[in-house]
CSV table of C-alpha atoms in Angstrom, one decimal:
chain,number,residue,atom,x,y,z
A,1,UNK,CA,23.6,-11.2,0.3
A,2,UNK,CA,26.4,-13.5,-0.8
A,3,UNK,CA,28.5,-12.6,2.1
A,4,UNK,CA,26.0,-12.8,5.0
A,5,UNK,CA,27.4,-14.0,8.5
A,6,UNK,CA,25.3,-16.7,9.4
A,7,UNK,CA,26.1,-16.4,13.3
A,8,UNK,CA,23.6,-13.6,13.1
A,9,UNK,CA,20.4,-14.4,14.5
A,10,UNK,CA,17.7,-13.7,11.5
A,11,UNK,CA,15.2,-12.8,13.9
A,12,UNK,CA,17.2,-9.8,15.2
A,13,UNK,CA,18.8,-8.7,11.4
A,14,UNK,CA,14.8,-8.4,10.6
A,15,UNK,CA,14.1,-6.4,13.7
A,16,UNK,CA,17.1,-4.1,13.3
A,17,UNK,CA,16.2,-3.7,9.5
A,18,UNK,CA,12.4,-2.7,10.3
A,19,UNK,CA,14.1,-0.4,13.2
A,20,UNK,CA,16.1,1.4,10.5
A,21,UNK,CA,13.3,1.5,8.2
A,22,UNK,CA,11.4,3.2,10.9
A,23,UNK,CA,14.4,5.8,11.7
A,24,UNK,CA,15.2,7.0,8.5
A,25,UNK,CA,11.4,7.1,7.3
A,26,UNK,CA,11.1,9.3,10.7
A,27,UNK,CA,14.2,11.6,10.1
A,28,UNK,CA,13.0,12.3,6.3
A,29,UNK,CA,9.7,13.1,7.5
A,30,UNK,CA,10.4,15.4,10.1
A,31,UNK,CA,12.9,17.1,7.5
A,32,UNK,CA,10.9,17.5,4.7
A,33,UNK,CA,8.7,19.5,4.1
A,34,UNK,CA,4.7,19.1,3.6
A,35,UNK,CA,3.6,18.2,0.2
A,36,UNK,CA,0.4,20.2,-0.6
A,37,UNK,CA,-2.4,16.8,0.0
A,38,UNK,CA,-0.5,16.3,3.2
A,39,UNK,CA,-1.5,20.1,4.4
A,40,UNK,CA,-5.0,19.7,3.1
A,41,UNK,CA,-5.6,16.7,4.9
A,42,UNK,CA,-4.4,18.3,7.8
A,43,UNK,CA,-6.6,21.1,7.9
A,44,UNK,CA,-9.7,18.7,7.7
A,45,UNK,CA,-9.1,18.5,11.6
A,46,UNK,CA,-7.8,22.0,12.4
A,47,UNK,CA,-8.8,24.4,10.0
A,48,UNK,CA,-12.7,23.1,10.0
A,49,UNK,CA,-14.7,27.0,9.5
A,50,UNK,CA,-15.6,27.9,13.0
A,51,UNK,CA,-14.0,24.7,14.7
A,52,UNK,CA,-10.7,24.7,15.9
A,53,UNK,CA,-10.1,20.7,15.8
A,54,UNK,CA,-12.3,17.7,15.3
A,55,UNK,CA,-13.2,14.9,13.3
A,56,UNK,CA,-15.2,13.5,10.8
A,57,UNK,CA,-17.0,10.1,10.0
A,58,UNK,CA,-16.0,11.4,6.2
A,59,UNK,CA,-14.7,13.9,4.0
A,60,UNK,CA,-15.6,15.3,0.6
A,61,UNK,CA,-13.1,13.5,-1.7
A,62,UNK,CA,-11.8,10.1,0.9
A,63,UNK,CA,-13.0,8.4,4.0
A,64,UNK,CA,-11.7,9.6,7.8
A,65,UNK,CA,-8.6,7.3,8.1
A,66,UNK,CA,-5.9,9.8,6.6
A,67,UNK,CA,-7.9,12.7,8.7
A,68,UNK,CA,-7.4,10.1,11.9
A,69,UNK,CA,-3.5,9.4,11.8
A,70,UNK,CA,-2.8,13.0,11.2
A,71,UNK,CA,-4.9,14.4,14.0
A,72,UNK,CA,-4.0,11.8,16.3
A,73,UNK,CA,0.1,12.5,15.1
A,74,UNK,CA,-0.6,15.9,15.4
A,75,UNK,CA,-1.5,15.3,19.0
A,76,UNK,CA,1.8,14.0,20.1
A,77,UNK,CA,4.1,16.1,17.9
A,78,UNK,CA,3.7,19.4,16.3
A,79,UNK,CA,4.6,19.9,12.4
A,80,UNK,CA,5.5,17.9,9.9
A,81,UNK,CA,6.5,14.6,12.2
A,82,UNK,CA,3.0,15.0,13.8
A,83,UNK,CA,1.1,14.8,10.1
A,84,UNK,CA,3.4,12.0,9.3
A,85,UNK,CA,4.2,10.1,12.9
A,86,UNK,CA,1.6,7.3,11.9
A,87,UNK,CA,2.5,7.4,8.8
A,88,UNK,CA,6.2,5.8,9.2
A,89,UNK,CA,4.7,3.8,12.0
A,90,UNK,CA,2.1,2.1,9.3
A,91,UNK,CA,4.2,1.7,6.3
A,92,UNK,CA,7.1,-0.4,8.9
A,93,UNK,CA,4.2,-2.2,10.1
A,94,UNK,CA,3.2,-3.3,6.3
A,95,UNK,CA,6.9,-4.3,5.9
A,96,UNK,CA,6.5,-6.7,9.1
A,97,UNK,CA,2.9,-7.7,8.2
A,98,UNK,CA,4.4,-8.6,4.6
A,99,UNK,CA,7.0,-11.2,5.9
A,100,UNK,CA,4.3,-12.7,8.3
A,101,UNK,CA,2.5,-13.6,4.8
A,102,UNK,CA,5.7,-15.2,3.5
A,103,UNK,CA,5.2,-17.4,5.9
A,104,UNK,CA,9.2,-18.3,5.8
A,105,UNK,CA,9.2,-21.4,8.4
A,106,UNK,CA,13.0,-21.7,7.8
A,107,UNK,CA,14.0,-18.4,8.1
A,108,UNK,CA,17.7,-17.3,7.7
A,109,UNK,CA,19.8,-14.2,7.3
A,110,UNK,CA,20.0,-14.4,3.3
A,111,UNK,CA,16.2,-14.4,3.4
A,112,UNK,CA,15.9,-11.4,5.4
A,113,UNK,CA,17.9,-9.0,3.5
A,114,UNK,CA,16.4,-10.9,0.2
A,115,UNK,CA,13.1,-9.7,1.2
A,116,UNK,CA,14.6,-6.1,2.3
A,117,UNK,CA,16.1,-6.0,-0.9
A,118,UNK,CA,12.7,-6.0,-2.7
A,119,UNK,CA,10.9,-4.4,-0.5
A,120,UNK,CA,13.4,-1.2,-0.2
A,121,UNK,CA,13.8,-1.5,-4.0
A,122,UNK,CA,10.1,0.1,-4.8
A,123,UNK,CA,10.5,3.3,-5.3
A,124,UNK,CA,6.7,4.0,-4.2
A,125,UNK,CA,7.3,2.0,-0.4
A,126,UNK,CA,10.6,4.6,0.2
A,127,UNK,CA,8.3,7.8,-1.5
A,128,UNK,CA,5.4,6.7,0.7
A,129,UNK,CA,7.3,5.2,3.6
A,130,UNK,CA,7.1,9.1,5.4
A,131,UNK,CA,4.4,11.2,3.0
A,132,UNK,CA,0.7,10.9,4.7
A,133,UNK,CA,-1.9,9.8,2.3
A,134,UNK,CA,-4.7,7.8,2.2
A,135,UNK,CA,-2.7,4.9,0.5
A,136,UNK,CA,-1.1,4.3,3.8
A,137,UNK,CA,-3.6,3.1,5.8
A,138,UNK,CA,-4.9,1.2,2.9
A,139,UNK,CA,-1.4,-0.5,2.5
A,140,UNK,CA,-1.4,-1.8,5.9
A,141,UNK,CA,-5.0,-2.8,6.3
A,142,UNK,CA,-4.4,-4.8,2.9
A,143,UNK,CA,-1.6,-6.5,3.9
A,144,UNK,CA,-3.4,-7.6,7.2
A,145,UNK,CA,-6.3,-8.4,5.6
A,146,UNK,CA,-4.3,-10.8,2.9
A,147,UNK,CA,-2.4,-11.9,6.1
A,148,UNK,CA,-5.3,-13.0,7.7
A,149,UNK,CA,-7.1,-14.3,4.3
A,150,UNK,CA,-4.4,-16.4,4.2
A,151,UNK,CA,-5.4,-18.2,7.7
A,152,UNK,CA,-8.6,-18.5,6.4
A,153,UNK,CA,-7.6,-20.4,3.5
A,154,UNK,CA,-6.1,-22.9,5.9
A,155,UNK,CA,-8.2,-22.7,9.3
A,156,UNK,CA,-12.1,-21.5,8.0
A,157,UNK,CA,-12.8,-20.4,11.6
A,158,UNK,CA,-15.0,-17.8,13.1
A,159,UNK,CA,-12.1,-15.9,14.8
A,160,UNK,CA,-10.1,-15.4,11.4
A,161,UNK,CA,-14.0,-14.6,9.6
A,162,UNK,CA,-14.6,-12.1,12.0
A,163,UNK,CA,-11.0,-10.5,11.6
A,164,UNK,CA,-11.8,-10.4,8.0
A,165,UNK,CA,-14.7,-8.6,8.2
A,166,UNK,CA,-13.0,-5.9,10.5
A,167,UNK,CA,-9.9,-5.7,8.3
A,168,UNK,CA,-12.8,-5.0,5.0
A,169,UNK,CA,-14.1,-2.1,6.8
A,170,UNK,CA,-11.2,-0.5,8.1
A,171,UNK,CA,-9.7,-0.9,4.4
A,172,UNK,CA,-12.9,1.1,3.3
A,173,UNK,CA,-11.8,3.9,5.8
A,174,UNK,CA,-9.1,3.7,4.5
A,175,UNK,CA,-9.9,4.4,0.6
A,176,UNK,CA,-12.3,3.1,-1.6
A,177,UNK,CA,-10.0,0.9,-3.7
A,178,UNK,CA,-10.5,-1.4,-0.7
A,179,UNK,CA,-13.4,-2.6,-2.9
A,180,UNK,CA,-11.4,-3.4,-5.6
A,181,UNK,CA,-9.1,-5.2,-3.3
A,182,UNK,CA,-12.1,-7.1,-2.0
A,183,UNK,CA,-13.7,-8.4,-5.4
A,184,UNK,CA,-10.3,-9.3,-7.4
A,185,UNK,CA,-10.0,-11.7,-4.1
A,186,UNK,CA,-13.4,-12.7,-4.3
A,187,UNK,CA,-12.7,-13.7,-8.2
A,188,UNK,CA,-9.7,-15.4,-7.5
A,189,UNK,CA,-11.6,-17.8,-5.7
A,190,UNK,CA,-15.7,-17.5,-6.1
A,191,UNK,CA,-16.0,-20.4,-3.7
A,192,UNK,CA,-16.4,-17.7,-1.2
A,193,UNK,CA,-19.6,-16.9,-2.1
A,194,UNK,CA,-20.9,-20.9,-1.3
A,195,UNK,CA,-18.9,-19.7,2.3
A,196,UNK,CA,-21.8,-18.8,5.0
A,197,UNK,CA,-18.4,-17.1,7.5
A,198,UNK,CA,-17.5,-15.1,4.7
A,199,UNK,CA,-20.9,-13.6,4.2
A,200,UNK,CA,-20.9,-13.2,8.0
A,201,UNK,CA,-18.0,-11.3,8.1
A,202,UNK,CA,-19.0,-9.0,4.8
A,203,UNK,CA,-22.1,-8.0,7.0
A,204,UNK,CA,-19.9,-7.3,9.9
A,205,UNK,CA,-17.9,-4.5,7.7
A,206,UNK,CA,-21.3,-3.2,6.3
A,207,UNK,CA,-22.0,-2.8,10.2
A,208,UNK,CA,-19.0,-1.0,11.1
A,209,UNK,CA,-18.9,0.9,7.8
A,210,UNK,CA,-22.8,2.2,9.1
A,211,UNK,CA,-21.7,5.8,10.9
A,212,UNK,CA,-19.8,6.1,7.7
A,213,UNK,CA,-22.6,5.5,5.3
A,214,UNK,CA,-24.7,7.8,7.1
A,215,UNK,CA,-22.0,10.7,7.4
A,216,UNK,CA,-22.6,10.2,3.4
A,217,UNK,CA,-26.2,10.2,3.2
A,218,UNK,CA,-26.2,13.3,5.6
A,219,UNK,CA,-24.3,15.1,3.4
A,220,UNK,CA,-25.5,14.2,-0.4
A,221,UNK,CA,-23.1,11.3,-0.9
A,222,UNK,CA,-19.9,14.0,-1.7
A,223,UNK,CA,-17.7,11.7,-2.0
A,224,UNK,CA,-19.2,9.1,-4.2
A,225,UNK,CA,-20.1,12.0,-7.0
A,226,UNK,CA,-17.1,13.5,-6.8
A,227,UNK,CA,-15.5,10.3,-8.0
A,228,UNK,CA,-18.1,8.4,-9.9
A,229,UNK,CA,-19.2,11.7,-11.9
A,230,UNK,CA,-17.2,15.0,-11.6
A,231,UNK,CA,-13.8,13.3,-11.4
A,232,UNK,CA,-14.1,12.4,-14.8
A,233,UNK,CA,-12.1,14.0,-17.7
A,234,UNK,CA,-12.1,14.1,-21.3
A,235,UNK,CA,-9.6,11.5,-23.0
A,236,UNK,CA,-6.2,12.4,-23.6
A,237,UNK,CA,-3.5,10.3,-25.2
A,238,UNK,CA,-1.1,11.6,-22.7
A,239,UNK,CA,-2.9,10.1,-19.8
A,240,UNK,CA,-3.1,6.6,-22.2
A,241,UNK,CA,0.6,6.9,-22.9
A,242,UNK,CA,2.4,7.7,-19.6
A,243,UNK,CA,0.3,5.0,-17.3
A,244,UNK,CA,3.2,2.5,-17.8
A,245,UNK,CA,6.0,4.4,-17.7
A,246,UNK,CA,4.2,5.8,-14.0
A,247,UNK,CA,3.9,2.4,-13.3
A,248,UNK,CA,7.4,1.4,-14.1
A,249,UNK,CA,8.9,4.4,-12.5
A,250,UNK,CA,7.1,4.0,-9.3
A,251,UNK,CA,7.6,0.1,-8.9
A,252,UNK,CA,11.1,0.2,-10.2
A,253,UNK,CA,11.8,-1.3,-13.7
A,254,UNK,CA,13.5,-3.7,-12.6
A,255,UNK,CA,11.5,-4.7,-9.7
A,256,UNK,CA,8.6,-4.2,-11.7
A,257,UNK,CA,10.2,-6.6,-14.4
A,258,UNK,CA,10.9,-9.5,-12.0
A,259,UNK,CA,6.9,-9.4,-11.0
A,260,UNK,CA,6.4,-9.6,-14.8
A,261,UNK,CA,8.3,-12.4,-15.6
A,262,UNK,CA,6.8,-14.0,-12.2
A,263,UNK,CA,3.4,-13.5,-13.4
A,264,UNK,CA,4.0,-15.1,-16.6
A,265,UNK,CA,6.3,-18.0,-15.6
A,266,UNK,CA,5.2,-19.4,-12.4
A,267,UNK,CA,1.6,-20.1,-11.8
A,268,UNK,CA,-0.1,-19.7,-8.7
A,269,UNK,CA,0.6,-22.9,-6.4
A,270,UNK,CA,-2.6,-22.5,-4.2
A,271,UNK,CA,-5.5,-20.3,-3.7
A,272,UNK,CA,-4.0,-18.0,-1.7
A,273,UNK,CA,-1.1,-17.1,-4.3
A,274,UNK,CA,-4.0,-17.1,-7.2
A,275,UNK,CA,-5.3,-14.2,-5.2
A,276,UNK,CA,-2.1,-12.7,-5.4
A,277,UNK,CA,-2.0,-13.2,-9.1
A,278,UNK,CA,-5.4,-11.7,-9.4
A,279,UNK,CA,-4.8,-8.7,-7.2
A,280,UNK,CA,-1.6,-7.5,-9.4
A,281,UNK,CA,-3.4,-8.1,-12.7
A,282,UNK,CA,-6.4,-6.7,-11.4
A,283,UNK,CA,-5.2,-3.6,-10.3
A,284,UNK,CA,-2.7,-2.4,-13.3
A,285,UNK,CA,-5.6,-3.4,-16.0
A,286,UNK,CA,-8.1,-1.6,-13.2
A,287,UNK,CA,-5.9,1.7,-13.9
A,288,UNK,CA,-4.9,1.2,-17.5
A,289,UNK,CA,-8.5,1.4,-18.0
A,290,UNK,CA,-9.4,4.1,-15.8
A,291,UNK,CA,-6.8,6.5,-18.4
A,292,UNK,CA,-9.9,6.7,-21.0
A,293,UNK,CA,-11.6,8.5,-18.0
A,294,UNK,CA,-9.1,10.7,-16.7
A,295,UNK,CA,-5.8,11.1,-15.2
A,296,UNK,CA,-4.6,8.2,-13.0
A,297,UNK,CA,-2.3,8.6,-10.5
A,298,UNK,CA,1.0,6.1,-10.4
A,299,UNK,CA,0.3,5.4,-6.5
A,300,UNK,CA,-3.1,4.3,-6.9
A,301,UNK,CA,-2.0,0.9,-6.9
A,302,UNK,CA,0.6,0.9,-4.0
A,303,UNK,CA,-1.6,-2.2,-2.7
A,304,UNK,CA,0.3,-4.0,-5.3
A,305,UNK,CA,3.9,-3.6,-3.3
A,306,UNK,CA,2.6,-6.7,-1.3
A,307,UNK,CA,1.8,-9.6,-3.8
A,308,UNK,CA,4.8,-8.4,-6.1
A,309,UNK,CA,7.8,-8.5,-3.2
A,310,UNK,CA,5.7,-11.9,-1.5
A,311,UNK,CA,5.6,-13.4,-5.3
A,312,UNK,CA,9.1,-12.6,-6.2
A,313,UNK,CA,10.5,-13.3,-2.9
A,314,UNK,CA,8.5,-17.0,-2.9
A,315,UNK,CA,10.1,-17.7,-6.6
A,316,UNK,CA,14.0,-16.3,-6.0
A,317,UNK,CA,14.1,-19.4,-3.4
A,318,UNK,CA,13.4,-22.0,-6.2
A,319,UNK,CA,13.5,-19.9,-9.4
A,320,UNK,CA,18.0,-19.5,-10.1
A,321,UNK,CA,17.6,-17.1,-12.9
A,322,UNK,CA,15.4,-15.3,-10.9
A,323,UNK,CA,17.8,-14.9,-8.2
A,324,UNK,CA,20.8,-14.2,-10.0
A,325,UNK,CA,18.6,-10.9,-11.6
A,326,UNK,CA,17.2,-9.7,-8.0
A,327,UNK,CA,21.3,-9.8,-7.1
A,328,UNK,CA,23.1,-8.3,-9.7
A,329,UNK,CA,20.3,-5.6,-11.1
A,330,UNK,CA,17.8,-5.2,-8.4
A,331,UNK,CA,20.0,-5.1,-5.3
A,332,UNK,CA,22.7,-2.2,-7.1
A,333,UNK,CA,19.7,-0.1,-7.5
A,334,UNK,CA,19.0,0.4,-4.0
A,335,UNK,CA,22.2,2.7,-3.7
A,336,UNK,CA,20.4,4.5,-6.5
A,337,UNK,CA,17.1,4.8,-4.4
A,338,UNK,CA,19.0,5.5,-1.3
A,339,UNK,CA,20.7,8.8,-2.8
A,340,UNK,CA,17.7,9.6,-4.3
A,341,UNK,CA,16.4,10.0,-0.9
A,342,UNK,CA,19.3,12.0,0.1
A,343,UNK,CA,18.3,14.5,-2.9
A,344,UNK,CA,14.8,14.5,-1.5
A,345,UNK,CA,16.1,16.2,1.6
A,346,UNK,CA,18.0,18.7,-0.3
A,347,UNK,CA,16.1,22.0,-1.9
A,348,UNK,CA,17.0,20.5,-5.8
A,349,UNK,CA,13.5,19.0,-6.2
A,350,UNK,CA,11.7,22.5,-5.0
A,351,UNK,CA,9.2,21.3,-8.4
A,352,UNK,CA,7.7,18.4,-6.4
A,353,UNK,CA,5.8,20.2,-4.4
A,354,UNK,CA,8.2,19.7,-1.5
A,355,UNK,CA,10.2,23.1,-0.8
A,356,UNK,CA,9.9,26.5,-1.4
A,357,UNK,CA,6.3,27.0,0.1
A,358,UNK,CA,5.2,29.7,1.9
A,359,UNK,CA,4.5,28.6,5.7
């Protein structure tokens, strides 16, 4: 970062970042293999008994967005790049939609490769940057929706209410942690419940959530069974024990440690970065809790990517210590990550599910 040409326009170092982003998330998907959830959610739209393609306003165990990108991929490319087109084409989206919240009004090219540098240093954002799941569509709804929560906060308007309530419901057909999402903002700032726009808008979702709702009811409410009642599991230590290594893992420890210290050091300047606080918080209690219940797994909080690399992004530009540990421990680990990914494409990980399947 240190030796940054600052001739360089930072508008154009962002967009060739995001472009190769987008390439080598393409290239590793169309390389690699399908991991066995990918394949299932594929055959929710071509391998449906009797029918040869079509979709659903649900499925057993998630909502239709996952079944959506994949068909629609599948439409313009065949194998795995078709299950896994949108899938890049979210996740670099979510890396755009995630500066847009920074909000950097002075931007320059230090900034932008500070903000690449935590963002490409989570290990989940490079795992999930080219594997379909539901997560994905989730990511980027969230980080629209906090986007546009944001210019709520400082224009209450109908325009930005009605986004909202779009953005709920198409985080809800996305996954159902959308909910959770949607009352650790609420929390972090229960005037919202005085606000008549806000209500406005959470009837707008329930609206659009309606063929949805009814696919449920149609069909015995499979989904919310299956997770409410049958998902559930006797305890096991070994589910207590390995939740924060998971979640150290999959965040990076390092990355994982600046949020912490962020978290604990700064507080939140303004509602909008209390929401932020309350999200991450939130969400890894959320999950330590859910480990009494039954196995949780470490990408269930990928909507925590977003407030951790705005937070520690927003505190490196006034925080020094904070900046000296992004540079000289979080940005070496990205050569780490990167060869990692190299290994991904190789057949030495055959035990993740990746190689060595029958076609």
């Amino acid at each position: 970062m240190a030796q940054y040409n600052n001739s360089i326009n930072p508008n154009k170092l962002l967009f060739l970042l995001l472009i190769g982003w987008w390439i080598l998330n393409l290239v590793q998907g169309a390389f690699m293999e399908l991991t066995d959830d990918e394949a299932y959610y594929w055959s929710w739209v071509f391998c449906r008994g009797t029918k040869d393609v079509g979709l659903e306003w649900g499925y057993f165990d998630h909502p239709p967005m996952v079944g959506l990108m994949t068909f629609l991929g599948s439409l313009l490319f065949s194998g795995n790049l078709g299950v896994r087109f949108f899938t890049v084409i979210a996740t670099t989206l979510s890396l755009f939609v995630t500066w847009k919240i920074i909000g950097e009004s002075k931007p320059d090219g230090r900034k932008v490769l500070l903000f690449f540098t935590l963002a490409f240093s989570v290990l989940m954002l490079n795992v999930y940057g080219f594997i379909t799941t539901p997560d994905i569509g989730l990511l980027l709804f969230s980080a629209l929706f906090l986007l546009v929560y944001q210019r709520y906060l400082e224009d209450n308007s109908w325009h930005n209410a009605l986004l909202l309530g779009v953005l709920m419901a198409a985080m809800v057909y996305s996954k159902y942690h959308a909910f959770l999402l949607l009352g650790l903002v609420v929390l972090s700032n229960l005037k919202l419940l005085k606000d008549g726009k806000f209500w406005v808008a959470c009837l707008l979702a329930f609206v659009l959530l309606m063929p949805h709702l009814l696919w449920q009811y149609d069909n015995g409410f499979p989904s919310f069974k299956y997770h409410l009642v049958q998902r559930g599991e006797p305890f096991r230590w070994s589910y207590f024990f390995e939740y924060l290594p998971n979640q150290l893992l999959i965040f990076n420890p390092l990355t994982f440690g600046a949020a912490v210290y962020v978290l604990i050091k700064h507080k939140p300047i303004d509602r909008f970065e209390r929401s932020l606080h309350f999200v991450c918080i939130g969400f890894f209690f959320f999950f330590f809790l859910m480990t009494f219940r039954g196995h949780v797994e470490p990408h269930w909080t990928i909507v925590c990517s977003i407030p951790i690399v705005v937070l520690v992004y927003r505190k490196c530009l006034i925080d020094d210590k904070l900046k000296k540990y992004v540079r000289r421990f979080v940005l070496p680990s990205l050569v780490l990550i990167f060869v990692a990914r190299i290994v991904l494409l190789t057949p030495l990980v055959s035990k993740m599910g990746f190689y060595g399947k029958e076609q």
